[in-house]
Amino acid sequence: MENQQNQITKSKKEIIRIIAVLIIVTTIVKYIEFLFIRTDQTIIADNVITKIFCIIATLVAMKICGLKLSDIGLKNKNTLRYIGCGLGLGIFTFGISYGLEMLLLAVQGKEPRLSAFITNFGLSGATSEFSLSIQALIICVIVNIINVLAEEGMFRGFILKSVSDHWGFKTGNYIQAFLFGIWHIVMCVLGVYDGQMSVVQAIVFAIGYVVLAGILAIEWGTCINMTGVLWVGLSEHFFNNFIGNFLHVVSTSGTDEFQIIRIVISNFLSLGIVLLINKKNNSRNNSKLSQ
């Protein structure tokens, strides 16, 4: 009760201020790492410094608001079941999207095949390749775990909880989804910085990042609303990132050339499935209440 009361005593202005400071500070760290430290160009292949900083900053924000880990959805509630649901959702949707991508390439006579190696991620396909080894695989798994704990904890955990408590779930879900989309346009800034994209291309890809990341954020926020925990979104988020780093479609004309199509198909399928389940659950609950 004390933690809930502490959260309620925070005014709307205070909540906005705390979230704004959290986003600004973590974004500054993110851009410094991406543009200058360049951790993504090492075998780590990700901005792990930013993600660790995000975890610490989120914990500080939670402390200020009197929240515990359980308040933002990190609690022991059907944990293995929900993790299985998230992984299953990722496997199902990406299984379809990989299949369609390979079919499209095969129709064009490009002889597609699946290939396993570790890369960092980019919608433009501008990734750095690392040979597949036990060391690279372990690093990829650990970094992706840190990544999803940071992003799910900050966006679907703290921000969604804080905004929803004052303005309702729908508002909270849309706000965290928009912020999550904006969070990812650093890749486009990096593309311009490295000379791999023009400003116009960067704007187009930035819109793509906001839309695709926003779709997943809305889906994962909906999962929290249905289950009360982060496990479904957290596990699917992990699978989506890992499979993008690990499993690639190679053809006679290149590697992952239709990656964007694969991601779009998987994201929309996943969102559609979750929204359908949520609609059925709401209908079932309304039916019980009417009885």
mmCIF file with all atom_site columns, N, CA and C in Angstrom, residues 16 32 36 51 67-68 73 102 111 115 123 139 141 146 190 206 209 224 231 234 254 260 266 272-273 284 287-289:
data_model
loop_
_atom_site.group_PDB
_atom_site.id
_atom_site.type_symbol
_atom_site.label_atom_id
_atom_site.label_alt_id
_atom_site.label_comp_id
_atom_site.label_asym_id
_atom_site.label_entity_id
_atom_site.label_seq_id
_atom_site.pdbx_PDB_ins_code
_atom_site.Cartn_x
_atom_site.Cartn_y
_atom_site.Cartn_z
_atom_site.occupancy
_atom_site.B_iso_or_equiv
_atom_site.pdbx_formal_charge
_atom_site.auth_seq_id
_atom_site.auth_comp_id
_atom_site.auth_asym_id
_atom_site.auth_atom_id
_atom_site.pdbx_PDB_model_num
ATOM 1  N N  . ILE A 1 16  ? 5.293   13.748  -15.545 1.00 0.00 ? 16  ILE A N  1
ATOM 2  C CA . ILE A 1 16  ? 5.778   14.193  -16.854 1.00 0.00 ? 16  ILE A CA 1
ATOM 3  C C  . ILE A 1 16  ? 7.242   14.598  -16.767 1.00 0.00 ? 16  ILE A C  1
ATOM 4  N N  . ILE A 1 32  ? 25.730  9.365   -27.503 1.00 0.00 ? 32  ILE A N  1
ATOM 5  C CA . ILE A 1 32  ? 27.179  9.398   -27.260 1.00 0.00 ? 32  ILE A CA 1
ATOM 6  C C  . ILE A 1 32  ? 27.796  8.045   -27.578 1.00 0.00 ? 32  ILE A C  1
ATOM 7  N N  . PHE A 1 36  ? 30.081  7.998   -30.923 1.00 0.00 ? 36  PHE A N  1
ATOM 8  C CA . PHE A 1 36  ? 31.480  8.202   -30.557 1.00 0.00 ? 36  PHE A CA 1
ATOM 9  C C  . PHE A 1 36  ? 32.163  6.957   -29.986 1.00 0.00 ? 36  PHE A C  1
ATOM 10 N N  . LYS A 1 51  ? 22.153  0.469   -22.466 1.00 0.00 ? 51  LYS A N  1
ATOM 11 C CA . LYS A 1 51  ? 21.127  -0.386  -21.873 1.00 0.00 ? 51  LYS A CA 1
ATOM 12 C C  . LYS A 1 51  ? 21.359  -0.568  -20.367 1.00 0.00 ? 51  LYS A C  1
ATOM 13 N N  . LEU A 1 67  ? 8.011   2.879   -6.522  1.00 0.00 ? 67  LEU A N  1
ATOM 14 C CA . LEU A 1 67  ? 7.590   1.654   -7.199  1.00 0.00 ? 67  LEU A CA 1
ATOM 15 C C  . LEU A 1 67  ? 8.584   0.520   -6.977  1.00 0.00 ? 67  LEU A C  1
ATOM 16 N N  . LYS A 1 68  ? 8.067   -0.697  -6.891  1.00 0.00 ? 68  LYS A N  1
ATOM 17 C CA . LYS A 1 68  ? 8.889   -1.899  -6.826  1.00 0.00 ? 68  LYS A CA 1
ATOM 18 C C  . LYS A 1 68  ? 8.880   -2.574  -8.185  1.00 0.00 ? 68  LYS A C  1
ATOM 19 N N  . GLY A 1 73  ? 5.500   -4.987  -13.391 1.00 0.00 ? 73  GLY A N  1
ATOM 20 C CA . GLY A 1 73  ? 5.254   -6.236  -14.113 1.00 0.00 ? 73  GLY A CA 1
ATOM 21 C C  . GLY A 1 73  ? 6.321   -7.290  -14.000 1.00 0.00 ? 73  GLY A C  1
ATOM 22 N N  . MET A 1 102 ? 11.761  -16.089 -48.313 1.00 0.00 ? 102 MET A N  1
ATOM 23 C CA . MET A 1 102 ? 12.495  -17.047 -49.140 1.00 0.00 ? 102 MET A CA 1
ATOM 24 C C  . MET A 1 102 ? 11.698  -17.415 -50.393 1.00 0.00 ? 102 MET A C  1
ATOM 25 N N  . GLU A 1 111 ? 17.842  -18.331 -55.522 1.00 0.00 ? 111 GLU A N  1
ATOM 26 C CA . GLU A 1 111 ? 18.346  -19.464 -54.725 1.00 0.00 ? 111 GLU A CA 1
ATOM 27 C C  . GLU A 1 111 ? 18.586  -19.101 -53.252 1.00 0.00 ? 111 GLU A C  1
ATOM 28 N N  . SER A 1 115 ? 21.149  -18.872 -43.285 1.00 0.00 ? 115 SER A N  1
ATOM 29 C CA . SER A 1 115 ? 22.532  -18.937 -42.828 1.00 0.00 ? 115 SER A CA 1
ATOM 30 C C  . SER A 1 115 ? 22.618  -18.342 -41.422 1.00 0.00 ? 115 SER A C  1
ATOM 31 N N  . LEU A 1 123 ? 17.608  -1.761  -40.238 1.00 0.00 ? 123 LEU A N  1
ATOM 32 C CA . LEU A 1 123 ? 16.586  -1.930  -41.263 1.00 0.00 ? 123 LEU A CA 1
ATOM 33 C C  . LEU A 1 123 ? 17.162  -1.766  -42.662 1.00 0.00 ? 123 LEU A C  1
ATOM 34 N N  . ILE A 1 139 ? 27.695  -13.984 -26.157 1.00 0.00 ? 139 ILE A N  1
ATOM 35 C CA . ILE A 1 139 ? 27.641  -12.527 -26.036 1.00 0.00 ? 139 ILE A CA 1
ATOM 36 C C  . ILE A 1 139 ? 26.323  -11.997 -26.588 1.00 0.00 ? 139 ILE A C  1
ATOM 37 N N  . VAL A 1 141 ? 23.419  -13.537 -26.773 1.00 0.00 ? 141 VAL A N  1
ATOM 38 C CA . VAL A 1 141 ? 22.330  -13.869 -25.851 1.00 0.00 ? 141 VAL A CA 1
ATOM 39 C C  . VAL A 1 141 ? 22.346  -12.935 -24.642 1.00 0.00 ? 141 VAL A C  1
ATOM 40 N N  . ILE A 1 146 ? 20.096  -8.172  -21.634 1.00 0.00 ? 146 ILE A N  1
ATOM 41 C CA . ILE A 1 146 ? 20.263  -6.835  -21.048 1.00 0.00 ? 146 ILE A CA 1
ATOM 42 C C  . ILE A 1 146 ? 19.396  -5.830  -21.792 1.00 0.00 ? 146 ILE A C  1
ATOM 43 N N  . LEU A 1 190 ? 22.776  7.729   -37.188 1.00 0.00 ? 190 LEU A N  1
ATOM 44 C CA . LEU A 1 190 ? 24.072  7.081   -37.375 1.00 0.00 ? 190 LEU A CA 1
ATOM 45 C C  . LEU A 1 190 ? 24.358  6.846   -38.852 1.00 0.00 ? 190 LEU A C  1
ATOM 46 N N  . ALA A 1 206 ? 13.588  6.591   -40.604 1.00 0.00 ? 206 ALA A N  1
ATOM 47 C CA . ALA A 1 206 ? 13.160  7.018   -39.267 1.00 0.00 ? 206 ALA A CA 1
ATOM 48 C C  . ALA A 1 206 ? 11.666  6.796   -39.094 1.00 0.00 ? 206 ALA A C  1
ATOM 49 N N  . TYR A 1 209 ? 11.188  3.125   -38.556 1.00 0.00 ? 209 TYR A N  1
ATOM 50 C CA . TYR A 1 209 ? 11.531  2.708   -37.193 1.00 0.00 ? 209 TYR A CA 1
ATOM 51 C C  . TYR A 1 209 ? 10.424  3.078   -36.211 1.00 0.00 ? 209 TYR A C  1
ATOM 52 N N  . ILE A 1 224 ? 0.894   -6.712  -21.411 1.00 0.00 ? 224 ILE A N  1
ATOM 53 C CA . ILE A 1 224 ? 0.974   -6.396  -19.984 1.00 0.00 ? 224 ILE A CA 1
ATOM 54 C C  . ILE A 1 224 ? -0.412  -6.141  -19.417 1.00 0.00 ? 224 ILE A C  1
ATOM 55 N N  . TRP A 1 231 ? 6.415   -10.612 -18.926 1.00 0.00 ? 231 TRP A N  1
ATOM 56 C CA . TRP A 1 231 ? 7.093   -11.794 -19.473 1.00 0.00 ? 231 TRP A CA 1
ATOM 57 C C  . TRP A 1 231 ? 6.798   -12.075 -20.938 1.00 0.00 ? 231 TRP A C  1
ATOM 58 N N  . LEU A 1 234 ? 8.540   -9.322  -23.011 1.00 0.00 ? 234 LEU A N  1
ATOM 59 C CA . LEU A 1 234 ? 9.980   -9.425  -22.797 1.00 0.00 ? 234 LEU A CA 1
ATOM 60 C C  . LEU A 1 234 ? 10.577  -10.594 -23.571 1.00 0.00 ? 234 LEU A C  1
ATOM 61 N N  . GLY A 1 254 ? 22.551  -11.233 -52.521 1.00 0.00 ? 254 GLY A N  1
ATOM 62 C CA . GLY A 1 254 ? 22.890  -10.528 -51.297 1.00 0.00 ? 254 GLY A CA 1
ATOM 63 C C  . GLY A 1 254 ? 22.404  -11.219 -50.041 1.00 0.00 ? 254 GLY A C  1
ATOM 64 N N  . ILE A 1 260 ? 13.380  -6.001  -44.369 1.00 0.00 ? 260 ILE A N  1
ATOM 65 C CA . ILE A 1 260 ? 12.322  -5.089  -43.957 1.00 0.00 ? 260 ILE A CA 1
ATOM 66 C C  . ILE A 1 260 ? 10.946  -5.720  -44.168 1.00 0.00 ? 260 ILE A C  1
ATOM 67 N N  . SER A 1 266 ? 6.072   -9.976  -39.835 1.00 0.00 ? 266 SER A N  1
ATOM 68 C CA . SER A 1 266 ? 6.084   -10.547 -38.492 1.00 0.00 ? 266 SER A CA 1
ATOM 69 C C  . SER A 1 266 ? 5.430   -9.606  -37.484 1.00 0.00 ? 266 SER A C  1
ATOM 70 N N  . GLY A 1 272 ? -1.649  -8.356  -34.698 1.00 0.00 ? 272 GLY A N  1
ATOM 71 C CA . GLY A 1 272 ? -2.992  -8.832  -34.990 1.00 0.00 ? 272 GLY A CA 1
ATOM 72 C C  . GLY A 1 272 ? -3.420  -9.963  -34.084 1.00 0.00 ? 272 GLY A C  1
ATOM 73 N N  . ILE A 1 273 ? -2.518  -10.898 -33.831 1.00 0.00 ? 273 ILE A N  1
ATOM 74 C CA . ILE A 1 273 ? -2.826  -12.035 -32.957 1.00 0.00 ? 273 ILE A CA 1
ATOM 75 C C  . ILE A 1 273 ? -3.132  -11.566 -31.543 1.00 0.00 ? 273 ILE A C  1
ATOM 76 N N  . ARG A 1 284 ? -15.341 -11.989 -23.482 1.00 0.00 ? 284 ARG A N  1
ATOM 77 C CA . ARG A 1 284 ? -15.644 -13.024 -22.496 1.00 0.00 ? 284 ARG A CA 1
ATOM 78 C C  . ARG A 1 284 ? -15.892 -12.406 -21.126 1.00 0.00 ? 284 ARG A C  1
ATOM 79 N N  . SER A 1 287 ? -19.184 -10.607 -21.056 1.00 0.00 ? 287 SER A N  1
ATOM 80 C CA . SER A 1 287 ? -20.275 -11.570 -21.023 1.00 0.00 ? 287 SER A CA 1
ATOM 81 C C  . SER A 1 287 ? -20.507 -12.086 -19.601 1.00 0.00 ? 287 SER A C  1
ATOM 82 N N  . LYS A 1 288 ? -19.380 -12.321 -18.894 1.00 0.00 ? 288 LYS A N  1
ATOM 83 C CA . LYS A 1 288 ? -19.495 -12.797 -17.510 1.00 0.00 ? 288 LYS A CA 1
ATOM 84 C C  . LYS A 1 288 ? -20.127 -11.742 -16.623 1.00 0.00 ? 288 LYS A C  1
ATOM 85 N N  . LEU A 1 289 ? -19.739 -10.457 -16.863 1.00 0.00 ? 289 LEU A N  1
ATOM 86 C CA . LEU A 1 289 ? -20.279 -9.378  -16.042 1.00 0.00 ? 289 LEU A CA 1
ATOM 87 C C  . LEU A 1 289 ? -21.778 -9.198  -16.272 1.00 0.00 ? 289 LEU A C  1
#
